[in-house]
Backbone as ProteinMPNN parsed JSONL, in Angstrom:
{"seq_chain_A": "QVRLVESGGGLVQPGGSLRLSCAASGTIFSIYAMGWYRQAPEKQRELVAGISSGGSTNYLDSVKGRFTISRDNAKNTVYLQMNSLKPEDTAVYYCSVGGNMYFTTGVKYWGQGTQVTVSS", "coords_chain_A": {"N_chain_A": [[12.983, 19.077, -13.991], [11.143, 16.245, -13.158], [9.691, 15.326, -10.094], [8.445, 12.975, -7.816], [7.233, 12.552, -4.681], [6.578, 10.356, -2.214], [4.667, 9.795, 0.801], [3.551, 8.667, 4.055], [3.345, 5.923, 4.396], [3.659, 2.853, 6.364], [3.447, 0.767, 9.336], [0.587, -1.071, 10.087], [-2.238, -2.417, 11.798], [-4.318, -5.215, 10.844], [-7.433, -4.255, 9.406], [-7.075, -1.627, 9.951], [-6.26, 1.828, 8.989], [-4.602, 3.831, 6.511], [-3.166, 6.758, 5.039], [-1.853, 7.626, 2.066], [0.313, 9.99, 0.532], [1.314, 11.905, -2.309], [3.498, 14.129, -3.535], [3.98, 16.192, -6.259], [6.348, 17.668, -8.472], [7.799, 19.904, -10.897], [6.432, 19.596, -13.274], [3.523, 20.106, -15.398], [1.263, 19.302, -13.543], [-1.557, 19.003, -13.429], [-2.534, 18.2, -15.933], [-2.117, 15.562, -16.326], [-2.886, 12.056, -15.823], [-2.927, 10.414, -12.665], [-1.619, 7.942, -10.438], [-1.559, 5.005, -8.305], [0.572, 2.367, -7.833], [1.42, -0.941, -6.699], [3.787, -3.222, -5.275], [4.331, -6.356, -4.157], [6.494, -8.627, -2.361], [8.124, -10.837, -4.566], [6.131, -10.659, -6.436], [4.382, -9.306, -9.301], [4.38, -5.844, -10.208], [1.447, -3.961, -9.693], [-1.387, -2.05, -10.83], [-3.108, -0.141, -8.596], [-4.89, 1.997, -8.183], [-6.217, 4.621, -10.211], [-6.452, 8.024, -11.33], [-8.015, 10.383, -13.343], [-7.175, 13.461, -15.111], [-9.444, 14.939, -14.877], [-10.708, 13.897, -12.694], [-12.006, 11.423, -12.744], [-12.104, 7.977, -11.726], [-10.369, 4.834, -11.239], [-10.181, 1.488, -10.124], [-8.41, -1.308, -8.743], [-9.92, -4.472, -8.534], [-9.799, -5.81, -6.042], [-9.512, -3.832, -4.152], [-11.63, -2.165, -4.273], [-14.121, -0.203, -2.764], [-12.718, -0.069, -0.435], [-10.392, 1.44, -0.735], [-9.62, 4.824, -1.627], [-8.889, 7.069, -4.139], [-7.679, 10.35, -4.656], [-7.193, 13.749, -5.747], [-5.448, 16.869, -5.52], [-5.143, 19.445, -7.374], [-4.258, 22.047, -7.031], [-2.391, 21.796, -5.071], [-0.673, 20.089, -6.227], [-0.793, 17.36, -5.591], [-1.485, 13.935, -4.971], [-3.584, 11.536, -3.432], [-4.006, 8.52, -1.505], [-6.375, 7.008, 0.187], [-6.59, 4.453, 2.416], [-8.561, 2.052, 3.72], [-9.82, -0.444, 6.031], [-7.682, -2.288, 5.934], [-5.837, -5.143, 4.803], [-3.751, -8.035, 5.392], [-2.822, -8.892, 2.888], [-2.576, -6.55, 1.501], [-0.105, -5.631, 1.962], [2.801, -4.185, 0.75], [5.165, -2.43, -1.363], [4.28, 0.781, -2.192], [3.82, 2.759, -5.033], [3.813, 5.965, -6.382], [2.574, 7.343, -9.426], [2.726, 8.766, -12.731], [0.815, 9.256, -15.627], [-0.67, 8.797, -18.979], [-3.402, 8.235, -18.979], [-6.075, 7.15, -16.799], [-6.079, 4.416, -16.64], [-3.624, 3.71, -17.295], [-2.81, 2.71, -19.753], [-1.053, 3.516, -21.659], [1.33, 3.348, -20.469], [3.716, 4.29, -17.865], [4.831, 7.474, -17.137], [6.371, 8.726, -15.181], [7.823, 7.752, -12.062], [7.436, 7.487, -8.51], [9.539, 7.1, -5.564], [8.653, 5.137, -3.916], [6.839, 3.786, -1.118], [6.705, 1.956, 1.876], [4.128, -0.2, 2.878], [2.883, -2.009, 5.474], [0.851, -4.506, 6.653], [-0.013, -5.94, 9.485], [-0.484, -7.959, 12.408]], "CA_chain_A": [[13.037, 17.681, -13.622], [9.947, 15.82, -12.44], [9.902, 14.577, -8.865], [7.279, 12.499, -7.094], [7.685, 12.187, -3.348], [5.496, 9.732, -1.453], [4.755, 9.734, 2.26], [2.36, 8.123, 4.702], [3.386, 4.489, 4.605], [4.011, 2.428, 7.715], [2.923, -0.496, 9.852], [-0.764, -0.923, 10.613], [-2.887, -3.691, 12.077], [-5.456, -5.527, 9.953], [-8.615, -3.459, 9.701], [-6.698, -0.233, 10.157], [-6.25, 2.758, 7.858], [-3.451, 4.682, 6.218], [-3.353, 7.689, 3.934], [-0.632, 7.924, 1.339], [0.341, 11.242, -0.213], [2.379, 12.01, -3.309], [3.653, 15.511, -3.969], [4.662, 16.252, -7.55], [6.947, 18.945, -8.855], [8.557, 19.885, -12.14], [5.623, 19.352, -14.453], [2.164, 20.625, -15.3], [0.651, 18.164, -12.877], [-3.0, 18.883, -13.609], [-2.933, 17.66, -17.225], [-1.824, 14.129, -16.361], [-3.477, 11.105, -14.898], [-2.049, 10.007, -11.573], [-2.036, 6.638, -9.942], [-0.782, 4.27, -7.306], [0.875, 0.962, -8.061], [2.055, -1.601, -5.57], [4.529, -4.439, -5.579], [4.623, -7.212, -3.022], [7.652, -9.5, -2.621], [7.986, -11.924, -5.531], [4.938, -10.47, -7.255], [4.488, -8.228, -10.263], [3.793, -4.56, -9.845], [0.083, -3.857, -10.206], [-2.063, -0.773, -10.673], [-4.098, -0.187, -7.524], [-5.91, 3.02, -8.438], [-5.832, 5.709, -11.093], [-7.382, 9.147, -11.375], [-7.768, 11.201, -14.523], [-7.005, 14.884, -14.841], [-10.761, 15.468, -14.55], [-11.192, 13.343, -11.436], [-12.555, 10.066, -12.854], [-11.24, 7.034, -11.015], [-10.304, 3.427, -11.621], [-9.635, 0.73, -9.003], [-8.217, -2.746, -8.741], [-11.124, -5.07, -7.938], [-9.61, -6.231, -4.653], [-9.485, -2.689, -3.232], [-12.856, -1.39, -4.435], [-14.89, -0.072, -1.535], [-11.822, 0.114, 0.716], [-9.413, 2.484, -1.053], [-10.115, 5.978, -2.373], [-7.854, 7.942, -4.687], [-8.131, 11.722, -4.879], [-6.1, 14.641, -6.116], [-5.599, 18.298, -5.29], [-4.272, 20.034, -8.396], [-3.664, 23.28, -6.506], [-1.244, 21.403, -4.247], [0.117, 19.103, -6.978], [-0.719, 16.207, -4.713], [-2.472, 12.857, -5.108], [-3.727, 10.806, -2.175], [-4.659, 7.213, -1.502], [-6.921, 6.654, 1.492], [-6.729, 3.006, 2.483], [-9.308, 1.618, 4.897], [-10.035, -1.896, 6.163], [-6.488, -2.905, 5.361], [-5.657, -6.577, 4.983], [-2.347, -8.435, 5.233], [-2.478, -8.996, 1.472], [-2.287, -5.216, 0.978], [1.302, -5.35, 2.246], [3.569, -3.997, -0.476], [5.684, -1.089, -1.595], [3.33, 1.535, -3.007], [4.503, 3.725, -5.878], [3.064, 6.998, -7.074], [2.905, 7.315, -10.847], [2.13, 9.751, -13.642], [0.615, 8.639, -16.929], [-1.519, 9.467, -19.932], [-4.812, 8.028, -18.656], [-6.221, 6.553, -15.467], [-5.848, 2.976, -16.75], [-2.193, 3.608, -17.603], [-2.654, 1.86, -20.93], [0.089, 4.0, -22.451], [2.523, 3.223, -19.654], [3.996, 5.242, -16.793], [5.85, 8.45, -17.523], [7.245, 8.993, -14.051], [7.603, 6.966, -10.859], [7.984, 7.902, -7.241], [10.546, 6.182, -5.032], [7.962, 4.071, -3.211], [6.686, 3.831, 0.34], [6.329, 0.627, 2.355], [2.922, -0.402, 3.682], [2.88, -3.344, 6.067], [-0.365, -4.77, 7.416], [0.314, -7.116, 10.295], [-0.804, -7.856, 13.827]], "C_chain_A": [[11.814, 17.327, -12.788], [10.33, 15.02, -11.209], [8.551, 14.211, -8.275], [7.761, 11.986, -5.749], [6.502, 11.663, -2.552], [5.752, 9.842, 0.047], [3.49, 9.066, 2.788], [2.342, 6.624, 4.895], [3.733, 4.148, 6.048], [3.42, 1.077, 8.043], [1.547, -0.251, 10.463], [-1.358, -2.304, 10.833], [-4.002, -3.96, 11.053], [-6.709, -4.786, 10.394], [-8.333, -1.983, 9.884], [-6.684, 0.573, 8.864], [-4.915, 3.47, 7.737], [-3.833, 5.615, 5.081], [-1.997, 8.0, 3.317], [-0.785, 9.255, 0.601], [1.495, 11.207, -1.199], [2.402, 13.441, -3.812], [4.5, 15.544, -5.235], [5.237, 17.641, -7.789], [7.634, 18.787, -10.199], [7.758, 19.601, -13.382], [4.275, 20.025, -14.285], [1.295, 19.477, -14.807], [-0.781, 17.939, -13.31], [-3.408, 18.245, -14.941], [-2.761, 16.152, -17.307], [-2.746, 13.322, -15.469], [-2.433, 10.755, -13.842], [-2.523, 8.651, -11.062], [-1.136, 6.112, -8.855], [-0.66, 2.823, -7.762], [1.384, 0.383, -6.754], [2.774, -2.853, -6.044], [4.86, -5.159, -4.29], [5.821, -8.094, -3.377], [7.297, -10.645, -3.563], [6.713, -11.841, -6.356], [5.172, -9.322, -8.233], [3.865, -6.957, -9.717], [2.411, -4.462, -10.482], [-0.502, -2.478, -9.938], [-3.172, -0.927, -9.645], [-5.246, 0.781, -7.799], [-5.343, 4.093, -9.363], [-6.886, 6.79, -11.07], [-7.009, 10.036, -12.548], [-7.564, 12.664, -14.129], [-8.331, 15.521, -14.437], [-11.386, 14.878, -13.308], [-11.888, 11.996, -11.535], [-11.562, 9.076, -12.261], [-11.386, 5.602, -11.523], [-9.625, 2.669, -10.494], [-9.433, -0.738, -9.348], [-9.404, -3.369, -8.004], [-10.966, -5.362, -6.451], [-9.587, -5.073, -3.661], [-10.741, -1.834, -3.347], [-13.653, -1.396, -3.135], [-14.035, 0.131, -0.3], [-10.841, 1.262, 0.493], [-10.094, 3.607, -1.842], [-8.941, 6.821, -2.838], [-8.462, 9.321, -4.924], [-6.921, 12.574, -5.24], [-6.483, 16.072, -5.796], [-4.627, 18.983, -6.247], [-3.6, 21.316, -7.91], [-2.41, 22.984, -5.688], [-0.333, 20.421, -4.976], [0.281, 17.805, -6.202], [-1.83, 15.208, -5.032], [-2.436, 12.033, -3.825], [-4.303, 9.411, -2.429], [-5.082, 6.918, -0.066], [-7.202, 5.167, 1.495], [-7.384, 2.623, 3.802], [-9.455, 0.098, 4.89], [-8.869, -2.677, 5.573], [-6.366, -4.367, 5.748], [-4.182, -6.923, 4.833], [-1.92, -8.512, 3.761], [-2.291, -7.639, 0.795], [-0.829, -4.823, 1.228], [2.112, -5.309, 0.967], [4.282, -2.655, -0.411], [4.728, -0.4, -2.565], [4.074, 2.659, -3.724], [3.503, 4.703, -6.491], [3.504, 7.02, -8.539], [2.155, 8.4, -11.607], [1.984, 9.097, -15.004], [-0.358, 9.406, -17.795], [-3.01, 9.311, -19.663], [-4.911, 7.228, -17.369], [-6.092, 5.03, -15.482], [-4.377, 2.684, -17.061], [-1.925, 2.662, -18.765], [-1.492, 2.29, -21.809], [1.374, 3.977, -21.637], [2.645, 4.324, -18.607], [5.111, 6.182, -17.236], [6.868, 8.678, -16.409], [6.819, 8.125, -12.86], [8.124, 7.71, -9.638], [8.955, 6.849, -6.733], [9.932, 5.03, -4.257], [7.906, 4.287, -1.707], [6.125, 2.486, 0.804], [5.051, 0.692, 3.185], [2.935, -1.839, 4.169], [1.646, -3.489, 6.942], [-0.144, -6.071, 8.176], [-0.098, -6.871, 11.736], [0.415, -8.199, 14.667]], "O_chain_A": [[11.486, 18.024, -11.828], [11.189, 14.141, -11.271], [7.631, 15.029, -8.238], [8.601, 11.089, -5.685], [5.557, 12.392, -2.251], [6.891, 9.965, 0.497], [2.498, 8.918, 2.074], [1.411, 6.096, 5.503], [4.058, 5.025, 6.849], [2.959, 0.343, 7.17], [1.37, 0.669, 11.261], [-1.015, -3.252, 10.127], [-4.556, -3.026, 10.472], [-7.012, -4.697, 11.583], [-9.26, -1.177, 9.964], [-7.043, 0.077, 7.796], [-4.202, 3.679, 8.718], [-4.705, 5.307, 4.268], [-1.115, 8.562, 3.965], [-1.863, 9.595, 0.114], [2.518, 10.565, -0.959], [1.449, 13.909, -4.436], [5.599, 14.991, -5.274], [4.677, 18.649, -7.359], [8.005, 17.682, -10.595], [8.334, 19.383, -14.448], [3.914, 20.461, -13.191], [0.669, 18.773, -15.599], [-1.184, 16.798, -13.538], [-4.543, 17.786, -15.061], [-3.217, 15.53, -18.266], [-3.309, 13.827, -14.498], [-1.229, 10.793, -14.093], [-3.682, 8.273, -11.237], [-0.099, 6.692, -8.531], [-1.654, 2.151, -8.037], [1.733, 1.113, -5.826], [2.425, -3.455, -7.059], [5.579, -4.638, -3.438], [6.127, -8.287, -4.554], [6.293, -11.331, -3.376], [6.266, -12.843, -6.913], [6.044, -8.478, -8.023], [2.957, -6.987, -8.886], [2.218, -4.825, -11.642], [-0.162, -1.823, -8.953], [-4.07, -1.752, -9.81], [-6.418, 0.429, -7.666], [-4.16, 4.427, -9.307], [-8.063, 6.524, -10.825], [-5.846, 10.396, -12.728], [-7.753, 13.048, -12.975], [-8.344, 16.53, -13.732], [-12.469, 15.296, -12.898], [-12.324, 11.462, -10.515], [-10.351, 9.294, -12.286], [-12.382, 5.229, -12.142], [-8.617, 3.127, -9.956], [-10.178, -1.325, -10.133], [-9.84, -2.855, -6.974], [-11.909, -5.176, -5.682], [-9.636, -5.301, -2.453], [-10.901, -0.873, -2.595], [-13.835, -2.433, -2.496], [-14.552, 0.465, 0.766], [-10.499, 1.976, 1.435], [-11.019, 3.367, -2.618], [-8.102, 7.235, -2.038], [-9.615, 9.44, -5.34], [-5.776, 12.162, -5.058], [-7.657, 16.444, -5.798], [-3.434, 19.087, -5.962], [-2.489, 21.633, -8.336], [-1.491, 23.8, -5.616], [0.666, 19.967, -4.417], [1.367, 17.225, -6.163], [-2.964, 15.589, -5.323], [-1.382, 11.86, -3.213], [-4.986, 9.166, -3.423], [-4.249, 6.617, 0.788], [-7.969, 4.674, 0.667], [-6.82, 2.847, 4.873], [-9.239, -0.555, 3.869], [-9.064, -3.617, 4.801], [-6.732, -4.778, 6.85], [-3.437, -6.17, 4.205], [-0.769, -8.222, 3.437], [-1.89, -7.583, -0.367], [-0.378, -3.783, 0.747], [2.118, -6.265, 0.191], [4.032, -1.847, 0.484], [4.41, -0.936, -3.626], [4.845, 3.405, -3.12], [2.479, 4.302, -7.044], [4.664, 6.75, -8.851], [1.103, 8.878, -11.182], [2.915, 8.456, -15.49], [-0.82, 10.49, -17.439], [-3.803, 10.16, -20.071], [-3.911, 6.683, -16.904], [-6.004, 4.417, -14.418], [-3.958, 1.526, -17.081], [-0.948, 1.914, -18.766], [-1.002, 1.503, -22.619], [2.391, 4.523, -22.063], [1.77, 5.181, -18.488], [6.185, 5.748, -17.651], [8.066, 8.806, -16.66], [5.643, 7.812, -12.676], [9.104, 8.453, -9.707], [9.173, 5.828, -7.385], [10.614, 4.047, -3.968], [8.8, 4.886, -1.11], [5.194, 1.948, 0.205], [4.914, 1.529, 4.076], [2.992, -2.774, 3.37], [1.422, -2.696, 7.857], [-0.095, -7.153, 7.591], [-0.07, -5.742, 12.226], [0.347, -8.17, 15.895]]}, "name": "protein", "num_of_chains": 1, "seq": "QVRLVESGGGLVQPGGSLRLSCAASGTIFSIYAMGWYRQAPEKQRELVAGISSGGSTNYLDSVKGRFTISRDNAKNTVYLQMNSLKPEDTAVYYCSVGGNMYFTTGVKYWGQGTQVTVSS"}
């Protein structure tokens, strides 16, 4: 059974930083693309960042230059470093597993989500 467990969310002031982690188990993690989606209240879920099995990355335009996705296949873990956070980054962030870093073939597995709140 595949499990994705996120951690690292919380409350941070505008301009601050957070690092999200997602630990995967139950699958050959290294062969899949991994990603982070987010969903704000009354908004659709959107892909924030994706990373291929080889380490290529893809970002939502609004987070380019502020967020960095990375993965450690030895630890079965994917990370999202979020810097210069803005109130509009407030959302539940979900770890995901898919076929490519653009998730054009959909999401195979979802994590349970972690809340990120950016507020003064």
